[in-house]
Coordinates of C-alpha atoms in Angstrom, one line a residue:
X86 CA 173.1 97.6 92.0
X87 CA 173.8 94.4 90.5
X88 CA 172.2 92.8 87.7
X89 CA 169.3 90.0 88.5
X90 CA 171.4 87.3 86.4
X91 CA 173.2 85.3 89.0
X92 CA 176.7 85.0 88.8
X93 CA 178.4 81.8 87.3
X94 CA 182.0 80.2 87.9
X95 CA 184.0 80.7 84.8
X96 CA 185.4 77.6 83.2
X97 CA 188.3 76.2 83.9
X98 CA 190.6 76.4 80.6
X99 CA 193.4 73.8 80.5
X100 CA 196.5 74.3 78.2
X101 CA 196.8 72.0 75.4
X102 CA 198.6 68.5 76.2
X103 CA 201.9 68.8 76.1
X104 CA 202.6 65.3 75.5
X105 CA 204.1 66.1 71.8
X106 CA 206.1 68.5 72.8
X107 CA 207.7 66.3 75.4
X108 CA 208.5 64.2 71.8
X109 CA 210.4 67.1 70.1
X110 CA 213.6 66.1 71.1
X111 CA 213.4 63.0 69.3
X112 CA 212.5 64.8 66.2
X113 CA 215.2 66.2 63.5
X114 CA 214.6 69.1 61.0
X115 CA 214.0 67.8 57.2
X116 CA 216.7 67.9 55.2
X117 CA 216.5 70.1 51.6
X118 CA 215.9 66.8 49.5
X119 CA 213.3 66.0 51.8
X120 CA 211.9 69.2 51.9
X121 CA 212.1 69.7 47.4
X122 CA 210.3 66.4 47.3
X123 CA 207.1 67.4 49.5
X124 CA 206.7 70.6 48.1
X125 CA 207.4 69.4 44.2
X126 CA 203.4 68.1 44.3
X127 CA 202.4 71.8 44.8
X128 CA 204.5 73.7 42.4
X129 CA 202.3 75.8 39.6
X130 CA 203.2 75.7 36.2
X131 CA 203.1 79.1 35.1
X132 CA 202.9 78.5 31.7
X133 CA 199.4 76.8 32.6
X134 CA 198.1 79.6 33.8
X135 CA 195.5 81.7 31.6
X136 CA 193.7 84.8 32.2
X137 CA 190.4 85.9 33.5
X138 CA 188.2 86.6 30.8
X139 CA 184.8 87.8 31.0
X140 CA 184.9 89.1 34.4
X141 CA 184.2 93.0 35.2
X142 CA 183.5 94.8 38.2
X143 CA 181.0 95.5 40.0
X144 CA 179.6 98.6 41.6
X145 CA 177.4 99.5 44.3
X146 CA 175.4 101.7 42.4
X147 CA 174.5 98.2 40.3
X148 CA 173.5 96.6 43.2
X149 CA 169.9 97.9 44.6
X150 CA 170.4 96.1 47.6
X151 CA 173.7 97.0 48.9
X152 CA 173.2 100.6 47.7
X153 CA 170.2 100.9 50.3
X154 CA 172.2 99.0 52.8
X155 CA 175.1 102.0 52.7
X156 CA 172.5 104.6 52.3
X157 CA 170.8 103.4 55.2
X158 CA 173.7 103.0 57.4
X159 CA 175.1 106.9 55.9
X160 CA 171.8 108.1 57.1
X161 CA 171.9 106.5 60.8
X162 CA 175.3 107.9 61.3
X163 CA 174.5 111.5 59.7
X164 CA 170.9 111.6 61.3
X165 CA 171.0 115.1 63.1
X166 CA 167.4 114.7 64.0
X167 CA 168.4 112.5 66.4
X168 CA 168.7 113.4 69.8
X169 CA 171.6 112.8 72.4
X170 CA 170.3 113.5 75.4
X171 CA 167.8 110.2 75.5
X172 CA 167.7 109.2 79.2
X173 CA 168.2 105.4 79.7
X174 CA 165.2 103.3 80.9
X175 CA 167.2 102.5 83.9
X176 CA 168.6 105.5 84.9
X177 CA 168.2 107.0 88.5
X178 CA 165.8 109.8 87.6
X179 CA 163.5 107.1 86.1
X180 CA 163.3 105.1 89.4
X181 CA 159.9 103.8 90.2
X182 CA 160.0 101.6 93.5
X183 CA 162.6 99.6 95.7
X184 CA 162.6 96.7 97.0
X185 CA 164.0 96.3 100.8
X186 CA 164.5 93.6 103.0
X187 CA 165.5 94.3 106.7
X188 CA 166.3 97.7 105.6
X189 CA 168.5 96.9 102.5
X190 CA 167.5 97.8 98.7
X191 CA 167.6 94.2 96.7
X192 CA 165.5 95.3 94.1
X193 CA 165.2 98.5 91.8
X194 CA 162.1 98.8 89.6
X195 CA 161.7 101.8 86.4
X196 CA 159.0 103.2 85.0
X197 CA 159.4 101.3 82.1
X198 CA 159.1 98.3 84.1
X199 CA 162.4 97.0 83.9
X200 CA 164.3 95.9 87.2
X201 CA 167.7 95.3 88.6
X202 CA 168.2 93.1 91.9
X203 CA 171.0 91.2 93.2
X204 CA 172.1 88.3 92.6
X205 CA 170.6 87.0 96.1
X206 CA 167.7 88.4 95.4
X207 CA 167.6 86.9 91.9
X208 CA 168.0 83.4 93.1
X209 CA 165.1 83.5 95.2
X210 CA 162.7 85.1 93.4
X211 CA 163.7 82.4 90.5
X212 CA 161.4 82.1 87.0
X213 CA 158.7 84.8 87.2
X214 CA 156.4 85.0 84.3
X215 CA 155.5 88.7 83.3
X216 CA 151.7 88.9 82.3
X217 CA 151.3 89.5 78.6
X218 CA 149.2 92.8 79.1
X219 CA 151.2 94.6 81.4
X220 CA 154.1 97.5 80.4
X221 CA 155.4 100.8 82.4
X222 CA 154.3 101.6 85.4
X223 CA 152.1 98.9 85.9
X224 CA 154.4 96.3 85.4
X225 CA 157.0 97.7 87.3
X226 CA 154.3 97.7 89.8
X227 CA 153.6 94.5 89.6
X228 CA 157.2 93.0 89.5
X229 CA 157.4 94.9 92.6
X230 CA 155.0 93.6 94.2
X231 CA 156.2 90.0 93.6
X232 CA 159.4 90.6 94.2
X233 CA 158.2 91.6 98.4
X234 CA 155.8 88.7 98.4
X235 CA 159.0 86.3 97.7
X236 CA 161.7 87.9 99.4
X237 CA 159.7 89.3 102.1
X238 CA 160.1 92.6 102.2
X239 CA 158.5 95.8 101.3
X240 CA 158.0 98.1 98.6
X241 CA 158.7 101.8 98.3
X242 CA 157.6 104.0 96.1
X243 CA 160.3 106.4 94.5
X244 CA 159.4 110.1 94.1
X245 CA 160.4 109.7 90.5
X246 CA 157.7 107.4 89.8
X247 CA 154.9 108.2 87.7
X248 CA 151.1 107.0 86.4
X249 CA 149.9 104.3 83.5
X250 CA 148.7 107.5 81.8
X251 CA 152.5 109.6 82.3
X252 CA 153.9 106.7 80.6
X253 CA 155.3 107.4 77.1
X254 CA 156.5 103.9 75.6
X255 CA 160.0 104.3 73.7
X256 CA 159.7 104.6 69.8
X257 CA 162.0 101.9 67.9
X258 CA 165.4 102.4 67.4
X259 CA 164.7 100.5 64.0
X260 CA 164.3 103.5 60.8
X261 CA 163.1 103.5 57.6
X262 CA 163.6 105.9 55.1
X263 CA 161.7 106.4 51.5
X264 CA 163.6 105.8 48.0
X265 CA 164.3 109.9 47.7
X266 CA 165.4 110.0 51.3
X267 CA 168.0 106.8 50.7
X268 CA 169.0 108.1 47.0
X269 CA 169.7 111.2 48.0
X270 CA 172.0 109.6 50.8
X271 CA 173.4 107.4 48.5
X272 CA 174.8 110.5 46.2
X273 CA 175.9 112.5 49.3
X274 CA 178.1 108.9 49.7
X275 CA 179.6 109.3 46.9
X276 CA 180.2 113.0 47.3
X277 CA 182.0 112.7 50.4
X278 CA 184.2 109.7 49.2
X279 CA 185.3 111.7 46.5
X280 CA 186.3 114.9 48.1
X281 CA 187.9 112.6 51.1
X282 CA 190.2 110.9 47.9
X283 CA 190.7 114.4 46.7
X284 CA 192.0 115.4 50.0
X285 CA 194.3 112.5 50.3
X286 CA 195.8 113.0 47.0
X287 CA 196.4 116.9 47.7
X288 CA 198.0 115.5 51.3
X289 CA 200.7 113.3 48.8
X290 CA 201.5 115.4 46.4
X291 CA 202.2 118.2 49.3
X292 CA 204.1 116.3 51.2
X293 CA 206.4 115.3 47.9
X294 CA 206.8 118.6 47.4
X295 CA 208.6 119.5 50.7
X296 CA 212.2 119.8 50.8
X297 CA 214.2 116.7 51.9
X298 CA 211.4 114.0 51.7
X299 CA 211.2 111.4 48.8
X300 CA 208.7 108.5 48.1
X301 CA 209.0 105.8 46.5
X302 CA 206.1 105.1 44.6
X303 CA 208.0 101.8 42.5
X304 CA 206.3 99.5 45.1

């Protein structure tokens, strides 16, 4: 079933003029003089040059808000609480009407109250302004009923459907965690960046010590 966005032509892309390049021929490559005398203006005196001082690093521990940031994101990827098996709002066990015309299914409505049509059907059903106090099942019901009025057809109602009261909305994807939660994350960072350096080094210095291999660490 094809999403209710109607299709667009793409835009044309045109190449670049190739006016100069019908020019190069004319053109002849800079000789060294020419070439010493544009660069001289951005030669560094090296004896100019002093050193930093002042500066010292920085660390993420020092910063409070970038050391939530990583905690936060090492707990969203470590989060074993959450679960895999989530069914998407628009998958076909979650089906609560269709829309026919003559027979054909233009319009697929959830229990969520989301909707997928085609792009026909999209284009005549145009703007439709969803009321501000409808969600589920009810607004899926009522999309559905809109949607027959304007492309005069029917609605039927899937066995999958289910009741207002059935309805369970979807919790936010967004989390929050508490300071022990995100500085105990934070350390377990840490943790796990050290024994993956530890690792790495064991890796080298094993792979140094096998016969006929060499590396050249002068770089």
């Amino acid at each position: 079933m094809m999403s209710g966005v109607s299709s667009a032509a793409l835009p044309h892309l045109r190449p670049a003029s190739t006016s100069a390049s019908n020019r190069t021929s004319s053109l002849q490559p800079a000789g060294p003089d020419a070439t010493d005398a544009a660069t001289d203006g951005f030669r560094i005196d090296v004896s100019q040059v002093k050193p930093l001082t002042g500066a010292k690093s920085i660390s993420a521990a020092d910063n409070p808000h970038l050391r939530d940031l990583m905690a936060t994101n090492w707990l969203m990827t470590h989060d074993t609480s959450a679960t895999q098996s989530v069914v998407s709002d628009d998958a076909p066990e979650n089906t609560y009407a269709q829309v026919k015309v003559d027979g054909k299914v233009v319009a697929t409505l959830y229990n969520g109250g989301s909707s997928t049509m085609t792009n026909e059907a999209a284009g005549k059903i145009g703007k439709l302004e969803d009321p501000p106090d409808l969600s589920g099942p009810d607004l899926a019901q009522w999309r559905a009923d809109r949607y027959a009025e304007r492309l005069g057809g029917t609605v039927e109602k899937a066995s999958t459907a289910i009741t207002q009261s059935q309805w369970t909305p979807r919790e936010s994807s967004s989390a929050t965690y508490s300071r022990d939660q995100l500085d105990a994350a934070f350390q377990a960072m840490l943790a796990e960046g050290q024994k993956a350096g530890v690792q790495l080094q064991s890796s080298y210095l094993a792979s140094r010590t096998q016969p006929g291999t060499s590396a050249d660490v002068s770089a």
